[in-house]
GROMACS .gro file of C-alpha atoms in nm:
model
  264
    1MET     CA    1  12.189  11.606  10.810
    2GLY     CA    2  12.094  11.373  10.592
    3THR     CA    3  11.774  11.522  10.381
    4GLN     CA    4  11.667  11.302  10.095
    5PRO     CA    5  11.706  11.530   9.758
    6GLY     CA    6  11.365  11.515   9.536
    7ARG     CA    7  11.103  11.458   9.800
    8SER     CA    8  10.772  11.660   9.753
    9VAL     CA    9  10.587  11.950   9.933
   10THR     CA   10  10.346  11.658  10.052
   11SER     CA   11  10.612  11.432  10.178
   12LYS     CA   12  10.825  11.721  10.374
   13VAL     CA   13  10.486  11.823  10.493
   14LEU     CA   14  10.420  11.474  10.621
   15ALA     CA   15  10.745  11.417  10.808
   16LEU     CA   16  10.697  11.661  11.012
   17LEU     CA   17  10.351  11.528  11.170
   18ASP     CA   18  10.510  11.213  11.159
   19ALA     CA   19  10.767  11.357  11.416
   20PHE     CA   20  10.531  11.355  11.696
   21SER     CA   21  10.481  11.053  11.890
   22PRO     CA   22  10.318  11.021  12.251
   23ALA     CA   23  10.653  11.004  12.340
   24THR     CA   24  10.776  11.375  12.217
   25PRO     CA   25  10.425  11.542  12.163
   26ALA     CA   26  10.619  11.874  12.177
   27LEU     CA   27  10.902  11.958  11.957
   28THR     CA   28  11.107  12.275  11.884
   29LEU     CA   29  11.171  12.380  11.525
   30SER     CA   30  11.505  12.268  11.530
   31GLU     CA   31  11.378  11.894  11.653
   32LEU     CA   32  11.159  11.901  11.383
   33ALA     CA   33  11.386  12.007  11.115
   34ARG     CA   34  11.599  11.695  11.240
   35ARG     CA   35  11.334  11.478  11.290
   36ALA     CA   36  11.194  11.537  10.946
   37GLU     CA   37  11.550  11.500  10.795
   38LEU     CA   38  11.475  11.853  10.676
   39PRO     CA   39  11.718  12.182  10.626
   40LEU     CA   40  11.610  12.414  10.904
   41PRO     CA   41  11.467  12.649  10.634
   42THR     CA   42  11.248  12.448  10.475
   43ALA     CA   43  11.102  12.305  10.802
   44HIS     CA   44  11.048  12.683  10.941
   45ARG     CA   45  10.855  12.762  10.587
   46ARG     CA   46  10.681  12.425  10.574
   47VAL     CA   47  10.594  12.439  10.979
   48ALA     CA   48  10.498  12.803  10.953
   49GLU     CA   49  10.228  12.681  10.685
   50LEU     CA   50  10.081  12.397  10.921
   51VAL     CA   51  10.057  12.683  11.159
   52ALA     CA   52   9.848  12.880  11.010
   53TRP     CA   53   9.604  12.608  10.859
   54GLY     CA   54   9.555  12.462  11.222
   55ALA     CA   55   9.705  12.152  11.209
   56LEU     CA   56  10.028  12.285  11.431
   57GLU     CA   57  10.002  12.507  11.723
   58ARG     CA   58  10.296  12.713  11.842
   59GLY     CA   59  10.283  12.734  12.291
   60ASP     CA   60  10.459  13.012  12.462
   61ASP     CA   61  10.787  12.836  12.543
   62GLY     CA   62  10.818  12.793  12.184
   63ARG     CA   63  10.761  12.447  12.115
   64TYR     CA   64  10.521  12.286  11.886
   65ARG     CA   65  10.242  12.074  11.883
   66ILE     CA   66   9.934  11.884  11.695
   67GLY     CA   67   9.700  12.134  11.602
   68LEU     CA   68   9.285  12.107  11.693
   69ARG     CA   69   9.239  12.155  11.337
   70LEU     CA   70   9.393  11.847  11.237
   71TRP     CA   71   9.225  11.625  11.510
   72GLU     CA   72   8.886  11.762  11.334
   73VAL     CA   73   8.993  11.614  11.049
   74GLY     CA   74   9.091  11.315  11.169
   75SER     CA   75   8.800  11.242  11.379
   76LEU     CA   76   8.676  11.209  11.058
   77ALA     CA   77   8.782  10.898  10.924
   78PRO     CA   78   8.493  10.675  10.826
   79ARG     CA   79   8.646  10.376  10.975
   80GLY     CA   80   8.630  10.554  11.361
   81LEU     CA   81   8.322  10.783  11.318
   82GLY     CA   82   7.999  10.562  11.283
   83LEU     CA   83   8.195  10.282  11.481
   84ARG     CA   84   8.234  10.503  11.781
   85GLU     CA   85   7.880  10.677  11.738
   86LEU     CA   86   7.718  10.319  11.737
   87ALA     CA   87   7.972  10.168  12.053
   88LEU     CA   88   7.929  10.463  12.284
   89PRO     CA   89   7.656  10.355  12.420
   90ILE     CA   90   7.698   9.989  12.449
   91MET     CA   91   8.050  10.049  12.579
   92GLU     CA   92   7.863  10.333  12.847
   93ASP     CA   93   7.633  10.001  12.916
   94LEU     CA   94   7.945   9.755  12.962
   95TYR     CA   95   8.138  10.014  13.185
   96GLU     CA   96   7.822  10.036  13.429
   97VAL     CA   97   7.784   9.676  13.459
   98THR     CA   98   8.109   9.601  13.574
   99HIS     CA   99   8.301   9.930  13.589
  100GLU     CA  100   8.583   9.829  13.429
  101ASN     CA  101   8.805   9.931  13.153
  102VAL     CA  102   8.644   9.926  12.801
  103GLN     CA  103   8.797   9.960  12.462
  104LEU     CA  104   8.740   9.905  12.105
  105ALA     CA  105   8.980   9.877  11.841
  106VAL     CA  106   9.050   9.835  11.482
  107ARG     CA  107   9.327   9.671  11.231
  108GLN     CA  108   9.521   9.881  11.004
  109ASP     CA  109   9.751   9.710  10.837
  110LEU     CA  110   9.980   9.438  11.074
  111GLU     CA  111   9.864   9.704  11.421
  112LEU     CA  112   9.582   9.809  11.616
  113VAL     CA  113   9.426  10.127  11.652
  114PHE     CA  114   9.247  10.240  11.970
  115ILE     CA  115   8.926  10.403  11.848
  116GLU     CA  116   8.749  10.502  12.169
  117ARG     CA  117   8.796  10.351  12.549
  118ILE     CA  118   8.598  10.414  12.888
  119ALA     CA  119   8.854  10.443  13.170
  120GLY     CA  120   8.723  10.309  13.512
  121ARG     CA  121   8.801  10.520  13.794
  122ARG     CA  122   8.916  10.232  14.005
  123ALA     CA  123   9.006   9.993  13.742
  124VAL     CA  124   9.366   9.876  13.633
  125PRO     CA  125   9.613  10.113  13.481
  126VAL     CA  126   9.620  10.020  13.097
  127LEU     CA  127   9.877  10.123  12.811
  128THR     CA  128   9.611  10.277  12.553
  129ARG     CA  129   9.486  10.586  12.466
  130VAL     CA  130   9.247  10.676  12.185
  131GLY     CA  131   9.436  10.683  11.832
  132GLY     CA  132   9.707  10.484  12.017
  133ARG     CA  133   9.864  10.245  11.825
  134PHE     CA  134   9.952   9.851  11.927
  135ALA     CA  135  10.062   9.534  11.848
  136LEU     CA  136   9.835   9.251  11.742
  137HIS     CA  137   9.944   8.968  11.920
  138ALA     CA  138   9.953   9.062  12.265
  139THR     CA  139   9.640   9.247  12.336
  140GLY     CA  140   9.271   9.119  12.384
  141VAL     CA  141   9.117   9.308  12.088
  142GLY     CA  142   9.449   9.261  11.895
  143LEU     CA  143   9.414   8.842  11.890
  144VAL     CA  144   9.058   8.923  11.800
  145LEU     CA  145   9.145   9.135  11.541
  146LEU     CA  146   9.466   8.911  11.390
  147ALA     CA  147   9.250   8.565  11.445
  148TYR     CA  148   8.995   8.669  11.205
  149ALA     CA  149   9.276   8.906  10.954
  150PRO     CA  150   9.326   8.775  10.649
  151THR     CA  151   9.583   8.502  10.567
  152GLU     CA  152   9.824   8.673  10.440
  153VAL     CA  153   9.803   8.967  10.740
  154GLN     CA  154   9.859   8.663  10.998
  155GLU     CA  155  10.102   8.521  10.799
  156ARG     CA  156  10.294   8.815  10.793
  157VAL     CA  157  10.289   8.847  11.140
  158LEU     CA  158  10.347   8.507  11.278
  159ALA     CA  159  10.665   8.543  11.023
  160ALA     CA  160  10.783   8.877  11.209
  161PRO     CA  161  10.955   8.907  11.528
  162LEU     CA  162  10.685   8.898  11.790
  163GLU     CA  163  10.777   9.168  12.095
  164ARG     CA  164  10.776   9.052  12.459
  165TYR     CA  165  10.599   9.283  12.653
  166THR     CA  166  10.628   9.052  12.973
  167GLU     CA  167  10.762   8.700  13.108
  168LEU     CA  168  10.410   8.540  13.028
  169THR     CA  169  10.346   8.680  12.637
  170VAL     CA  170  10.354   8.425  12.370
  171THR     CA  171  10.614   8.522  12.135
  172ASP     CA  172  10.649   8.146  11.972
  173PRO     CA  173  10.485   8.134  11.644
  174VAL     CA  174  10.344   7.786  11.659
  175ARG     CA  175  10.174   7.890  11.992
  176LEU     CA  176  10.025   8.206  11.897
  177ARG     CA  177   9.893   7.981  11.540
  178ARG     CA  178   9.687   7.809  11.842
  179ARG     CA  179   9.575   8.109  12.026
  180LEU     CA  180   9.421   8.263  11.708
  181ALA     CA  181   9.245   7.897  11.592
  182GLU     CA  182   9.077   7.890  11.941
  183VAL     CA  183   8.944   8.245  11.940
  184ARG     CA  184   8.788   8.170  11.629
  185ARG     CA  185   8.654   7.840  11.787
  186VAL     CA  186   8.527   8.005  12.108
  187GLY     CA  187   8.425   8.364  11.927
  188TYR     CA  188   8.628   8.547  12.230
  189ALA     CA  189   9.013   8.656  12.304
  190MET     CA  190   9.178   8.655  12.660
  191SER     CA  191   9.471   8.800  12.698
  192ASP     CA  192   9.627   8.711  13.061
  193ARG     CA  193   9.886   8.916  13.165
  194GLN     CA  194  10.074   8.946  12.841
  195VAL     CA  195  10.107   9.305  12.820
  196THR     CA  196  10.145   9.415  13.180
  197MET     CA  197  10.198   9.125  13.470
  198ASP     CA  198   9.858   9.304  13.652
  199ALA     CA  199   9.594   9.298  13.392
  200LEU     CA  200   9.372   9.061  13.174
  201SER     CA  201   9.170   9.158  12.867
  202ILE     CA  202   8.849   8.955  12.737
  203ALA     CA  203   8.776   9.110  12.405
  204ALA     CA  204   8.480   8.973  12.136
  205PRO     CA  205   8.449   9.035  11.722
  206ILE     CA  206   8.232   9.317  11.544
  207ARG     CA  207   8.120   9.248  11.241
  208ALA     CA  208   7.999   9.423  10.970
  209PRO     CA  209   7.887   9.288  10.575
  210GLU     CA  210   8.327   9.252  10.494
  211GLY     CA  211   8.356   9.065  10.794
  212VAL     CA  212   8.519   9.130  11.157
  213VAL     CA  213   8.610   9.511  11.190
  214ALA     CA  214   8.640   9.577  11.494
  215ALA     CA  215   8.706   9.430  11.836
  216ILE     CA  216   8.526   9.554  12.169
  217SER     CA  217   8.704   9.423  12.537
  218LEU     CA  218   8.720   9.441  12.860
  219VAL     CA  219   9.037   9.500  13.038
  220VAL     CA  220   9.075   9.458  13.427
  221ALA     CA  221   9.244   9.367  13.734
  222HIS     CA  222   9.398   8.999  13.691
  223ASP     CA  223   9.397   8.941  14.068
  224ARG     CA  224   9.019   8.990  14.042
  225ALA     CA  225   8.931   8.869  13.735
  226ASP     CA  226   8.659   8.635  13.674
  227PRO     CA  227   8.708   8.549  13.278
  228VAL     CA  228   8.390   8.311  13.326
  229ALA     CA  229   8.148   8.580  13.380
  230LEU     CA  230   8.310   8.818  13.208
  231ALA     CA  231   8.352   8.668  12.879
  232PRO     CA  232   7.942   8.644  12.777
  233LEU     CA  233   7.921   9.003  12.851
  234VAL     CA  234   8.167   9.115  12.601
  235GLN     CA  235   8.053   8.885  12.337
  236ALA     CA  236   7.703   9.035  12.367
  237ALA     CA  237   7.848   9.356  12.318
  238GLY     CA  238   8.018   9.241  12.013
  239ARG     CA  239   7.664   9.081  11.926
  240VAL     CA  240   7.462   9.383  11.977
  241LEU     CA  241   7.724   9.647  11.803
  242SER     CA  242   7.708   9.342  11.484
  243ARG     CA  243   7.353   9.351  11.448
  244ALA     CA  244   7.357   9.735  11.457
  245LEU     CA  245   7.587   9.740  11.187
  246GLY     CA  246   7.293   9.521  11.044
  247THR     CA  247   7.506   9.180  10.989
  248TYR     CA  248   7.483   8.946  11.307
  249ARG     CA  249   7.149   8.753  11.407
  250GLN     CA  250   7.133   8.631  11.761
  251PRO     CA  251   7.167   8.282  11.860
  252THR     CA  252   6.857   8.101  11.995
  253GLY     CA  253   6.872   8.095  12.338
  254ARG     CA  254   7.097   8.358  12.404
  255VAL     CA  255   6.959   8.681  12.587
  256PRO     CA  256   7.142   9.007  12.453
  257LEU     CA  257   7.348   9.301  12.644
  258ARG     CA  258   7.107   9.549  12.501
  259SER     CA  259   7.203   9.894  12.426
  260ARG     CA  260   7.061  10.228  12.625
  261HIS     CA  261   6.869  10.321  12.322
  262GLU     CA  262   6.741  10.013  12.251
  263ARG     CA  263   6.583   9.972  12.647
  264GLN     CA  264   6.425  10.281  12.592
   0.00000   0.00000   0.00000
């Protein structure tokens, strides 16, 4: 095993936690040690401490899983906590109007993180989960977050290889740069079969004093999507959330989508 000498206790613990993924949510002690590049006795000690604290749980099958205590701590992340509380009533309203998937995401470096979602019962299946990460260049929320990201972030994304999810995914940096400019011009993004061939998403920015901090989107079946009708709904939801964050003023002549709390 290619263990690394001189690693701190903290780095070893983080490596153990980082061993888990959506594809591998349950691991044996040996698998944890191998993935974290730790000797088995060291992994055993650190895992025992994580179990005692509640960060990991050991199932009847002997495999370890992320514990509820770690989820409790993670839910306190300030970028997600207040925004999720503000967004949920508005997301619920958007769902009631459309009965489609509603998603909320923030950017973390060169990726996006989904911090909330409402899945439509008869809506198109999506490849997302709360807490899951995704590339910025393909999804509706990702295009919004990238379009309003600092120039340095945009250039790093454009300079790196862009993953192709479908035959329609835009992977040419020149075309992607034009798409980002269009997002800023019209105020929303449309991702049409860029991630799966059966889905289309419409996303809009959510603004705070420091700029665009999140994006909200609808994900619908491509064959029944009406972007002209959906875009104003998503933009209105973004404006309501932006106003709730205290930074946005409704343009004259537009009727906002009001949250359930505002209607009461």
